[in-house]
mmCIF file of C-alpha atoms in Angstrom:
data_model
loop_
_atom_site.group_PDB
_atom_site.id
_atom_site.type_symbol
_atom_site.label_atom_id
_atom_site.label_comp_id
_atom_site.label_asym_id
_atom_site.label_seq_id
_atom_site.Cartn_x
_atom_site.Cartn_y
_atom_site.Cartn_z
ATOM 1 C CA UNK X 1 -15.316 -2.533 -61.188
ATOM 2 C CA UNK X 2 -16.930 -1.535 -57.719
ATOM 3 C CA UNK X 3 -21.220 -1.692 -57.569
ATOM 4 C CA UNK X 4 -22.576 1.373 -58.054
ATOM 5 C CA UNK X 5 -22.296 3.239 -55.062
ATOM 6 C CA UNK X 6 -24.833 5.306 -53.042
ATOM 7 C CA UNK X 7 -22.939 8.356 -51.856
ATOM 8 C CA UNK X 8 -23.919 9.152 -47.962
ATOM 9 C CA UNK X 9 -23.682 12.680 -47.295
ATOM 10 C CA UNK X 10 -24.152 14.503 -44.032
ATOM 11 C CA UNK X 11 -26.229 17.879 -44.234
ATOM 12 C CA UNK X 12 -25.455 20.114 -41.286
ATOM 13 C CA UNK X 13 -28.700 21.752 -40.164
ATOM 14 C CA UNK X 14 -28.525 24.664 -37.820
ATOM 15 C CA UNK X 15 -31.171 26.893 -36.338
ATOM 16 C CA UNK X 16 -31.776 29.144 -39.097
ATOM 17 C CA UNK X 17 -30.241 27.108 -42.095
ATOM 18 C CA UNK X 18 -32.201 27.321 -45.440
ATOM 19 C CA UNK X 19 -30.468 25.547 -47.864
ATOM 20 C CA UNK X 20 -30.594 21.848 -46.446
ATOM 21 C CA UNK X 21 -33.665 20.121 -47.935
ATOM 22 C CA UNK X 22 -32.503 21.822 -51.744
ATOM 23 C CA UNK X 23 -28.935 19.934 -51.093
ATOM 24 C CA UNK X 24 -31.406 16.896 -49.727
ATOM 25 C CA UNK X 25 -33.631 17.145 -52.729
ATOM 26 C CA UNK X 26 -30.178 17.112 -55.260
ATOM 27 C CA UNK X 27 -28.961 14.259 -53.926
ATOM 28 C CA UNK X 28 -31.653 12.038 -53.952
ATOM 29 C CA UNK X 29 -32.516 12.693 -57.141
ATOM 30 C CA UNK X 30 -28.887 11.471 -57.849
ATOM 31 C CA UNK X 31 -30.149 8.320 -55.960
ATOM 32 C CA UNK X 32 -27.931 9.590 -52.839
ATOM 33 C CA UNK X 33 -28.382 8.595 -48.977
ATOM 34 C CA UNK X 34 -28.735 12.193 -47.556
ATOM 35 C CA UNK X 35 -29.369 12.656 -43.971
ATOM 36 C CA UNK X 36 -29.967 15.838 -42.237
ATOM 37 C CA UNK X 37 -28.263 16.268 -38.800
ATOM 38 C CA UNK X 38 -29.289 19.170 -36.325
ATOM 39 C CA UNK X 39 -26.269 21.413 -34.811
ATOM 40 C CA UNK X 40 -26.610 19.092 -31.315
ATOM 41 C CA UNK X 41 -25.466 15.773 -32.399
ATOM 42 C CA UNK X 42 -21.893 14.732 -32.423
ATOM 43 C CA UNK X 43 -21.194 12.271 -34.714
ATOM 44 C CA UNK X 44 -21.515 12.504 -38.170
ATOM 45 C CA UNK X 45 -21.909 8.610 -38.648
ATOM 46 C CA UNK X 46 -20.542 7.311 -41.718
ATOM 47 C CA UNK X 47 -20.756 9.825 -44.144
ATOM 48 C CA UNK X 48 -19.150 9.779 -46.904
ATOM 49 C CA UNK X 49 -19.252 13.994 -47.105
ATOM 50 C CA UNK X 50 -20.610 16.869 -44.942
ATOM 51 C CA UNK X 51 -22.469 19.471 -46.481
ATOM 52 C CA UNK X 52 -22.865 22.910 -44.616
ATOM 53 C CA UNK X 53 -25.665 24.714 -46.377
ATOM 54 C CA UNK X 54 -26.570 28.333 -46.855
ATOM 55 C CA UNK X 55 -28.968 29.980 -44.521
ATOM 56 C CA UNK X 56 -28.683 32.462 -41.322
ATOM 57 C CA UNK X 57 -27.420 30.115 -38.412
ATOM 58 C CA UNK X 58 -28.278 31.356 -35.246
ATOM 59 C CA UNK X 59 -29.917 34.204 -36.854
ATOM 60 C CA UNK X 60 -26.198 35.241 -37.910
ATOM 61 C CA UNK X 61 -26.562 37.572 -34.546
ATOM 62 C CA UNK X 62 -22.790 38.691 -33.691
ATOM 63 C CA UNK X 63 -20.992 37.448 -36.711
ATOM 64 C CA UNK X 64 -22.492 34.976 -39.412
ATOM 65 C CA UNK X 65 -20.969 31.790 -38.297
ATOM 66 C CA UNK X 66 -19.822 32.911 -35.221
ATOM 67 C CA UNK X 67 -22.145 31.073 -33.209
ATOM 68 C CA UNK X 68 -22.985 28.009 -35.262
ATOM 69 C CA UNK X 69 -18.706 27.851 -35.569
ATOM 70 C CA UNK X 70 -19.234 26.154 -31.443
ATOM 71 C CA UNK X 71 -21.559 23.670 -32.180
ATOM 72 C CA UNK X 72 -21.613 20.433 -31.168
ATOM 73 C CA UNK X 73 -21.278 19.008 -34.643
ATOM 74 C CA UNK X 74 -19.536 21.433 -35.726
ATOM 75 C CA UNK X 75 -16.406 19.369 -33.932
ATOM 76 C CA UNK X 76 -17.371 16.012 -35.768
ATOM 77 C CA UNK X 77 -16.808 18.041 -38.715
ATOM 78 C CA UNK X 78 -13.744 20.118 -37.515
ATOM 79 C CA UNK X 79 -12.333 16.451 -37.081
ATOM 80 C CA UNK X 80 -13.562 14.484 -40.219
ATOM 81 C CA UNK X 81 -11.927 17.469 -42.498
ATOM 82 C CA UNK X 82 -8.631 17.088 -40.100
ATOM 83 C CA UNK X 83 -9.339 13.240 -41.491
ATOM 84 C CA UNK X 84 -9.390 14.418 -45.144
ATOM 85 C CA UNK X 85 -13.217 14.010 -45.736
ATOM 86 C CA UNK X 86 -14.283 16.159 -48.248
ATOM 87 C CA UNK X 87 -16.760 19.062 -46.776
ATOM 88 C CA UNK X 88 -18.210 21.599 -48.588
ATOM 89 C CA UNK X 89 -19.579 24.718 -47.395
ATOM 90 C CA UNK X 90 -22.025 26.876 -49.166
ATOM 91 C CA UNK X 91 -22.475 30.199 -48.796
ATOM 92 C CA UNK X 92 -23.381 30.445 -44.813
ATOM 93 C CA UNK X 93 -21.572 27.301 -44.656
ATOM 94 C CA UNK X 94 -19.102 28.837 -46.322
ATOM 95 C CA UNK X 95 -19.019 31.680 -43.731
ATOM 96 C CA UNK X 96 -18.837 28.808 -40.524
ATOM 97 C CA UNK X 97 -16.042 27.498 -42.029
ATOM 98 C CA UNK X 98 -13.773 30.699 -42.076
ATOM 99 C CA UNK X 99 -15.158 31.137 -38.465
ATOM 100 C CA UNK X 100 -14.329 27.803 -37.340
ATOM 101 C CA UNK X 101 -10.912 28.165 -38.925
ATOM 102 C CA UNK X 102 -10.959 25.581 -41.454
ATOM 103 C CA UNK X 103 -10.601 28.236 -44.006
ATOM 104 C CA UNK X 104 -8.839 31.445 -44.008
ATOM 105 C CA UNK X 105 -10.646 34.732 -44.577
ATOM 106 C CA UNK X 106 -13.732 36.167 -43.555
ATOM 107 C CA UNK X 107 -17.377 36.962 -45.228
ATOM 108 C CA UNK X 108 -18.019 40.720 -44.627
ATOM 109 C CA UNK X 109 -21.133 42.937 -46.022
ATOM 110 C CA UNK X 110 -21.664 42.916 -49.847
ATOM 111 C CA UNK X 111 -19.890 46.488 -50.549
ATOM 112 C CA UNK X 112 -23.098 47.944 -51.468
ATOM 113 C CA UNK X 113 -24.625 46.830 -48.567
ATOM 114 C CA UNK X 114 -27.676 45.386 -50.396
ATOM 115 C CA UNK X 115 -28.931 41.725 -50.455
ATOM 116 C CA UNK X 116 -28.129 40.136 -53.768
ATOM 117 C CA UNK X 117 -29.846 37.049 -55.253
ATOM 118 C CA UNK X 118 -29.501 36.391 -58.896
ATOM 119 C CA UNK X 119 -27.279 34.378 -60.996
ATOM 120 C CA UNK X 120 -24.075 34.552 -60.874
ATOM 121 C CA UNK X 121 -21.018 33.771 -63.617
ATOM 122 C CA UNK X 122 -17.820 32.066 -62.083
ATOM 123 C CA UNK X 123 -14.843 30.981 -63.827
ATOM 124 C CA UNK X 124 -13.802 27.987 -62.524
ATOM 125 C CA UNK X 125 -9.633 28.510 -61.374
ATOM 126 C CA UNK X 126 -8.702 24.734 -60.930
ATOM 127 C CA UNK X 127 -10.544 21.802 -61.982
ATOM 128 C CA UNK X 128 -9.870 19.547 -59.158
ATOM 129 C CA UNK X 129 -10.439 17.864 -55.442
ATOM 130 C CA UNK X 130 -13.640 16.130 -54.300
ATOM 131 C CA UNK X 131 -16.063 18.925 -55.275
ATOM 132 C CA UNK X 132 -14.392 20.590 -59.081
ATOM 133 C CA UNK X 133 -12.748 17.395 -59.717
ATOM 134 C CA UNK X 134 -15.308 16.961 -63.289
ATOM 135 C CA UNK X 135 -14.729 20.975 -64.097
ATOM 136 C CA UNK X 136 -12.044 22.094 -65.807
ATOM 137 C CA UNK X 137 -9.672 25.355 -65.352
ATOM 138 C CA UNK X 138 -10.539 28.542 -66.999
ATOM 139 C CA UNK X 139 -14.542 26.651 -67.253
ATOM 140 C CA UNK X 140 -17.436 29.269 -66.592
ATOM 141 C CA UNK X 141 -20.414 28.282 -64.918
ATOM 142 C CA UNK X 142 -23.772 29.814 -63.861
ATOM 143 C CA UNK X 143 -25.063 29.395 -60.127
ATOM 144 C CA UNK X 144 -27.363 31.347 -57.822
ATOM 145 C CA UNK X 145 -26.026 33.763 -55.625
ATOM 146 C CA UNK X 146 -28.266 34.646 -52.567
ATOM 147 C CA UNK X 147 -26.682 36.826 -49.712
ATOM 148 C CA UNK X 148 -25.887 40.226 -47.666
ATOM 149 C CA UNK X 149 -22.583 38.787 -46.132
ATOM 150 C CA UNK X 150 -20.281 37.730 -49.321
ATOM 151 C CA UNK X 151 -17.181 39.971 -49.947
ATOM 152 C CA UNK X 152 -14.659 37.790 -48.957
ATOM 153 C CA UNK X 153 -11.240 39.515 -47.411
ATOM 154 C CA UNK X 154 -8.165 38.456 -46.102
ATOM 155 C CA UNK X 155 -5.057 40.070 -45.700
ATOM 156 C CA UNK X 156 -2.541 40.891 -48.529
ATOM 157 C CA UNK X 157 -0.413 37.679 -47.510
ATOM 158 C CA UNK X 158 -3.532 35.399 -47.180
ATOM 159 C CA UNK X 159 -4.663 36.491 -50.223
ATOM 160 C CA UNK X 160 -1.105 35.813 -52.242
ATOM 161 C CA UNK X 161 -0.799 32.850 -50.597
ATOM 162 C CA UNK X 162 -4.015 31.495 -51.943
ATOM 163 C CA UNK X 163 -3.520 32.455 -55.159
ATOM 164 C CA UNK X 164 0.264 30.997 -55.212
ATOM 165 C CA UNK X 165 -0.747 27.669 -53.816
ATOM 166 C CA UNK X 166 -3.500 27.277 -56.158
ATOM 167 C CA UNK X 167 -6.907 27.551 -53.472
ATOM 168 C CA UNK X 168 -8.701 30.452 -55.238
ATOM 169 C CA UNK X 169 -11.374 27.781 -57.020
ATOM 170 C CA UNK X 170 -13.767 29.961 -58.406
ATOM 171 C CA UNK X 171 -14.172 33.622 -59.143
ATOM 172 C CA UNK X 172 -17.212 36.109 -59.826
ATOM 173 C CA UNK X 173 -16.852 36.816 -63.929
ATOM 174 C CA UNK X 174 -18.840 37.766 -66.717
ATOM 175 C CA UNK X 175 -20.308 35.314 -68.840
ATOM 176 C CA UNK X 176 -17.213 35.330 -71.110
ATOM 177 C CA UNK X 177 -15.402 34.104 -68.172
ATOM 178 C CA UNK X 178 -13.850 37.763 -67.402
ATOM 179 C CA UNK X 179 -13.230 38.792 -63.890
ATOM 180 C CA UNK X 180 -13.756 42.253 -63.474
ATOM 181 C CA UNK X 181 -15.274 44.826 -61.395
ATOM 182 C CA UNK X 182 -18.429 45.125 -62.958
ATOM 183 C CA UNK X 183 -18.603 41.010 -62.427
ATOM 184 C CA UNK X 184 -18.300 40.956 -58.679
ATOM 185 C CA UNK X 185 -21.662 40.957 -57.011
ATOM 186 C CA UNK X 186 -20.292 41.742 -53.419
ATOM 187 C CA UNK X 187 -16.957 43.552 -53.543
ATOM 188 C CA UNK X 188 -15.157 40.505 -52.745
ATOM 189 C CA UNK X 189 -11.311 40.828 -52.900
ATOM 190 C CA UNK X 190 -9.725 39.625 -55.944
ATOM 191 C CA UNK X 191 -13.265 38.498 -57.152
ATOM 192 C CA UNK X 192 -12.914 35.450 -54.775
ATOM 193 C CA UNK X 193 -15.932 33.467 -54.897
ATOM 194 C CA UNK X 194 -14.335 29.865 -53.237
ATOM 195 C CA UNK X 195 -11.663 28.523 -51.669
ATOM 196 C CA UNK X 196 -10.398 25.447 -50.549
ATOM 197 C CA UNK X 197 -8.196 24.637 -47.266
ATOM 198 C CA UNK X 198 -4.166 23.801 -47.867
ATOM 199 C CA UNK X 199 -5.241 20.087 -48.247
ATOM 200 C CA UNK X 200 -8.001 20.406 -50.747
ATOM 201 C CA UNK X 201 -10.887 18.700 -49.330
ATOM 202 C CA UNK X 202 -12.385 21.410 -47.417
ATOM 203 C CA UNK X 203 -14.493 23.848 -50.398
ATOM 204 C CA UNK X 204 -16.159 27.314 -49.245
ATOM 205 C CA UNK X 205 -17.760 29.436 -51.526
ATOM 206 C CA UNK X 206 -20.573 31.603 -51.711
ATOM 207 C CA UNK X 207 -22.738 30.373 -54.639
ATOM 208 C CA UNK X 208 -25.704 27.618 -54.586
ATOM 209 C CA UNK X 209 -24.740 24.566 -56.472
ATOM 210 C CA UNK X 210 -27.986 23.123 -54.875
ATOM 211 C CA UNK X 211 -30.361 25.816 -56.589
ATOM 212 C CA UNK X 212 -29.070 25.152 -59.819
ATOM 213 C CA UNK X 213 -29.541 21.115 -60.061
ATOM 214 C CA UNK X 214 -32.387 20.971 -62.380
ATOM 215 C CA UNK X 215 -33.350 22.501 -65.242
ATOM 216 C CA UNK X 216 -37.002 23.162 -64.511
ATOM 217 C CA UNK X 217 -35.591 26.111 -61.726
ATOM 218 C CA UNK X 218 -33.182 27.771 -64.927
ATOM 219 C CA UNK X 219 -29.898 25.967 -64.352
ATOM 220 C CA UNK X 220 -28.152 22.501 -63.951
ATOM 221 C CA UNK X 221 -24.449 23.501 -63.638
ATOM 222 C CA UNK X 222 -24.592 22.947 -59.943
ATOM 223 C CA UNK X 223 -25.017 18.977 -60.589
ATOM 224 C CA UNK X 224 -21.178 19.277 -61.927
ATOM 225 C CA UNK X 225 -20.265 19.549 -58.436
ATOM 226 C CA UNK X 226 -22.452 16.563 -57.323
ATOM 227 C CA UNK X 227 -21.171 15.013 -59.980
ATOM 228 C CA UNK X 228 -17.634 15.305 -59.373
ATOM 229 C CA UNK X 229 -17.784 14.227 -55.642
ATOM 230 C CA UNK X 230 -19.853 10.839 -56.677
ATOM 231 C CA UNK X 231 -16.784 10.527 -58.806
ATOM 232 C CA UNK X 232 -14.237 11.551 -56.429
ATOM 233 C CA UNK X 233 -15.879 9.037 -54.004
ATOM 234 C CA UNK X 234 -15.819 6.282 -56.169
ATOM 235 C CA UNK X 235 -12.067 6.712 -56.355
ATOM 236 C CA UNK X 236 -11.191 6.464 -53.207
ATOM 237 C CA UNK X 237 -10.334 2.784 -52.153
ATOM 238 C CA UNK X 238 -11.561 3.160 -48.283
ATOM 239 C CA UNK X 239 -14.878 5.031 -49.069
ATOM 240 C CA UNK X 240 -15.071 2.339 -51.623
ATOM 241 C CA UNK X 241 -14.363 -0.423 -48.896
ATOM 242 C CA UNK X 242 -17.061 0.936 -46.353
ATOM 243 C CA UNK X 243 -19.651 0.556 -49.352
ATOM 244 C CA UNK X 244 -18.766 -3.095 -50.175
ATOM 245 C CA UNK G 1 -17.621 39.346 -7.349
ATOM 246 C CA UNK G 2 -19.742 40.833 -9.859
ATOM 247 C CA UNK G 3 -18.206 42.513 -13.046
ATOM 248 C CA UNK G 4 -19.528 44.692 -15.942
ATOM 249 C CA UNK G 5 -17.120 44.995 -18.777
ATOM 250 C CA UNK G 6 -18.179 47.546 -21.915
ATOM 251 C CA UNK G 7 -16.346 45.597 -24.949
ATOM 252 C CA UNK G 8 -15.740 47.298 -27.842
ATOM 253 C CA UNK G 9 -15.498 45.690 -31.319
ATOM 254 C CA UNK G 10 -14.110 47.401 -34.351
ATOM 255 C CA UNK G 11 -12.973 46.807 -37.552
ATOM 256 C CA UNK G 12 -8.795 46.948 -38.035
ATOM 257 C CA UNK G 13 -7.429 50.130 -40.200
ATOM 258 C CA UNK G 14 -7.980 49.179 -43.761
ATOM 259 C CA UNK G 15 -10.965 47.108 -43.521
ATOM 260 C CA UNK G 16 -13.539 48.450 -45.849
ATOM 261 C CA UNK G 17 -16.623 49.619 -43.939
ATOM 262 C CA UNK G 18 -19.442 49.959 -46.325
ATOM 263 C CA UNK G 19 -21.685 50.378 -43.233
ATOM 264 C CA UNK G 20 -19.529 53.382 -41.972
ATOM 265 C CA UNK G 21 -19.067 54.779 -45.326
ATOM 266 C CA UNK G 22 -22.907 54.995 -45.395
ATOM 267 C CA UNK G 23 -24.089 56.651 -42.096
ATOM 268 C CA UNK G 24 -20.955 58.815 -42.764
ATOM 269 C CA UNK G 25 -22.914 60.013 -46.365
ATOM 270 C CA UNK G 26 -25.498 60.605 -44.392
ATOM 271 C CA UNK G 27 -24.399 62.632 -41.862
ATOM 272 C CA UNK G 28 -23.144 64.725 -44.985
ATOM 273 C CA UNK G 29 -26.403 64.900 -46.290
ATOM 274 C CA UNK G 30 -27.831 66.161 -43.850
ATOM 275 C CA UNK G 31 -25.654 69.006 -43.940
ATOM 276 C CA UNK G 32 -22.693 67.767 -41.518
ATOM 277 C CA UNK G 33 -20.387 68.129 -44.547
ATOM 278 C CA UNK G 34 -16.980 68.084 -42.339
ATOM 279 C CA UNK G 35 -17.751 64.857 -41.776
ATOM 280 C CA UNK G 36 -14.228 62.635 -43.433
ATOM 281 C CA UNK G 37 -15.034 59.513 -41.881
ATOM 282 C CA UNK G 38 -17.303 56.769 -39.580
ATOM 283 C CA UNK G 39 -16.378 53.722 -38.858
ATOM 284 C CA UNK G 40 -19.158 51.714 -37.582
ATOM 285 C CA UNK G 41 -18.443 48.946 -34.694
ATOM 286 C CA UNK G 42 -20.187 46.997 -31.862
ATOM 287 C CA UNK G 43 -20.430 48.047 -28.048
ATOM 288 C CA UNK G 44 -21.036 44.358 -25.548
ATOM 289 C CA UNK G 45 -22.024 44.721 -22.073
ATOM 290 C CA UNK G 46 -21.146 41.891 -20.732
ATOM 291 C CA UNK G 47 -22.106 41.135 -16.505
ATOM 292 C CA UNK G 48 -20.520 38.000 -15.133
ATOM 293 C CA UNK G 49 -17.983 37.097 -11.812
ATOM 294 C CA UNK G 50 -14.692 36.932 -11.122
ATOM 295 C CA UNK G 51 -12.947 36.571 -8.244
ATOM 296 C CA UNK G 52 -10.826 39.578 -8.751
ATOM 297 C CA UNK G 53 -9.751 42.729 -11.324
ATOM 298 C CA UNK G 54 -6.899 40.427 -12.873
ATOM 299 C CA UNK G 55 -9.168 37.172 -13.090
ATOM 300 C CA UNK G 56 -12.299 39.502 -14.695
ATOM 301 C CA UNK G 57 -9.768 40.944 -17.207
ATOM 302 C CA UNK G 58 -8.329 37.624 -18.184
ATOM 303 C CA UNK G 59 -11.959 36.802 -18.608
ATOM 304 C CA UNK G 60 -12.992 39.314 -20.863
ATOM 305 C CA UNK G 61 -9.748 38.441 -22.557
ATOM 306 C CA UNK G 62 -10.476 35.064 -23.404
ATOM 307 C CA UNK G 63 -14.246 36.160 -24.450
ATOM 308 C CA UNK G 64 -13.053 38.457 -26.865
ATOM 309 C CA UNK G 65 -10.018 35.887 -28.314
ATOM 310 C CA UNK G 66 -12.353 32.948 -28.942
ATOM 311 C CA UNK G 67 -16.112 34.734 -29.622
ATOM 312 C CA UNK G 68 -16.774 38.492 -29.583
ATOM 313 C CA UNK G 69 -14.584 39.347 -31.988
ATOM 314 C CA UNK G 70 -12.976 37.703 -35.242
ATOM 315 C CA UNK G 71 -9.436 38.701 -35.869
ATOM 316 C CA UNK G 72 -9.284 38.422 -38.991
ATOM 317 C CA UNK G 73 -10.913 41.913 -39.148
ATOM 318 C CA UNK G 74 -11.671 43.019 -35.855
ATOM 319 C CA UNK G 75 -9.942 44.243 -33.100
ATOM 320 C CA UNK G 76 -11.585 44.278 -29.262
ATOM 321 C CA UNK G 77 -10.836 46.896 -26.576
ATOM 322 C CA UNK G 78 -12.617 46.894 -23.265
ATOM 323 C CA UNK G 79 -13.276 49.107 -19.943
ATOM 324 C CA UNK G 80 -13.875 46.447 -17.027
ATOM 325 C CA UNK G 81 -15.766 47.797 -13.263
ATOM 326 C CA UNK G 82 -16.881 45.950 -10.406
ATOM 327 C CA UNK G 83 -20.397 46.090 -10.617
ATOM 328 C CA UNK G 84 -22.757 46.648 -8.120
ATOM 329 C CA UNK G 85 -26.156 47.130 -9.444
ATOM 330 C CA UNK G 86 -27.741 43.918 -10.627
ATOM 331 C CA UNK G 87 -28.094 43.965 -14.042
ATOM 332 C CA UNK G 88 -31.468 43.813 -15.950
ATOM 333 C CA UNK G 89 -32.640 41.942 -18.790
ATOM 334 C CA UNK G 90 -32.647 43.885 -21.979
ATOM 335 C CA UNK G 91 -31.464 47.472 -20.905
#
């Protein structure tokens, strides 16, 4: 049995991020070491996980994530996902991370060109790596959606390629777990609503786990992602190793 | 020397362009109605030095590959001139 470990996750904070001190707030309810670092430092420390969070970086001026995508700690995280840490990007983390290149793809303007924030069904595609590990396939959840750049696109080949080799992780459906049309909120190809990179531990997608981790703000199925990474953590020996 | 290149940003052939689709139901609202299609893009003036013509446009080259434009869905065109006039904030 290992002690009960305290999960220490990085939360990327850029100028213009909104999301960070929700994902802060989540995990230390959990009981979680969560430490905020601004775009200008360059190590990461010895976090267990990197969180980019949702928000505008840089005012998203150009591209969004086209600017936060050279940051200084943007190459700590570049290099811990080369290392296999597990990072996951939400929303305008999400968009950094196809920017940066650690995802394929690109967040363009919702179809309808309108903001959207509401909830949000997703089917869940594949129940596993750090972040789905605890879901399982064909599972729907309900999370917050809150953006004006979410229609993910990719070519043709991208696009079969993701499906074939199993990244697609979630997709915009109807409560009945249906992905359709009417479903997606943004126009996104395919319904995509989150990826992962070829090895798995990299997770964009464009929903809020961190706005739905209590039940007192309508929704808790965010926590399942929390959830699965404290148990994804706890299974690795070396993260284990660093705790002891 | 001083150079002023005028890039050009726009979205590749078969990239959806709500934006464009938009001002372009616009224009036909307004009574344009031969209006088929806009596509909507970005125009960068961008001022810097180079020591010549093939060093500026290698320049501009490398902007455009790493920064101004993504190409996943973008594709970046430019017109490059020495420039004499000293260029002013926020024209």
């Amino acid at each position: 049995m290992t002690v009960a470990a305290r999960p220490r996750i990085a939360v990327a904070v850029f100028p213009g991020t909104w999301s960070e001190r929700d994902f802060a707030d989540a995990g230390a309810d959990l009981g979680w070491q969560m430490r905020l670092l601004w775009h200008t430092e360059r190590s990461l420390g010895d976090a267990d996980a990197v969180v980019l969070p949702g928000g505008f970086a840089h005012g998203d001026h150009l591209r969004t994530g086209a600017i936060a995508r050279f940051s200084p700690l943007m190459a700590a995280v570049e290099e811990f996902a080369r290392r296999g840490g597990p990072v996951l990007g939400s929303c305008n983390g999400f968009q950094i991370l196809t920017e940066a290149g650690l995802l394929p793809g690109v967040l363009m303007r919702n179809d309808h060109l309108e903001f959207r924030c509401d909830w949000q069904w997703l089917r869940v595609e594949h129940g596993s790596g750090p972040f789905l590990g605890s879901l399982a396939a064909g599972e729907v959840i309900r999370l917050p959606i809150s953006h004006g750049e979410g229609r993910f696109v990719a070519d043709e080949a991208t696009l079969d390629k993701l499906e074939s080799s199993g990244r697609v992780m979630l997709r915009y459906a109807d409560s009945g777990g249906a992905v359709t049309d009417a479903a997606n909120p943004n126009g996104s190809l395919r319904g995509i609503a989150g990826i992962v990179n070829e090895r798995g531990n990299v997770l964009g997608m464009m929903p809020h786990p961190e706005r739905a981790a209590d039940p007192e703000v309508g929704g808790s199925d965010g926590l399942m992602l929390f959830h699965s990474l404290e148990a994804w953590l706890a299974a690795q020996p070396a993260a284990a190793e660093r705790r002891l | 020397m001083r150079w002023l290149a005028e890039v050009h940003v726009t979205l590749k052939p078969g990239i959806a362009d709500p934006e464009g689709q938009t001002v372009a139901g616009g224009l036909r609202s307004l009574g344009f109605e031969t209006v088929s299609q806009v596509r909507a893009g970005k125009l960068m003036r961008v001022a810097f030095e180079a020591d010549d013509h093939a060093a500026a446009d290698a320049a501009v080259s490398a902007m455009c590959g790493r920064l101004l434009a993504n190409p996943v869905m973008e594709t970046a065109s430019w017109d490059l001139r020495a420039d004499q006039e000293p260029e002013k904030e926020d024209m």
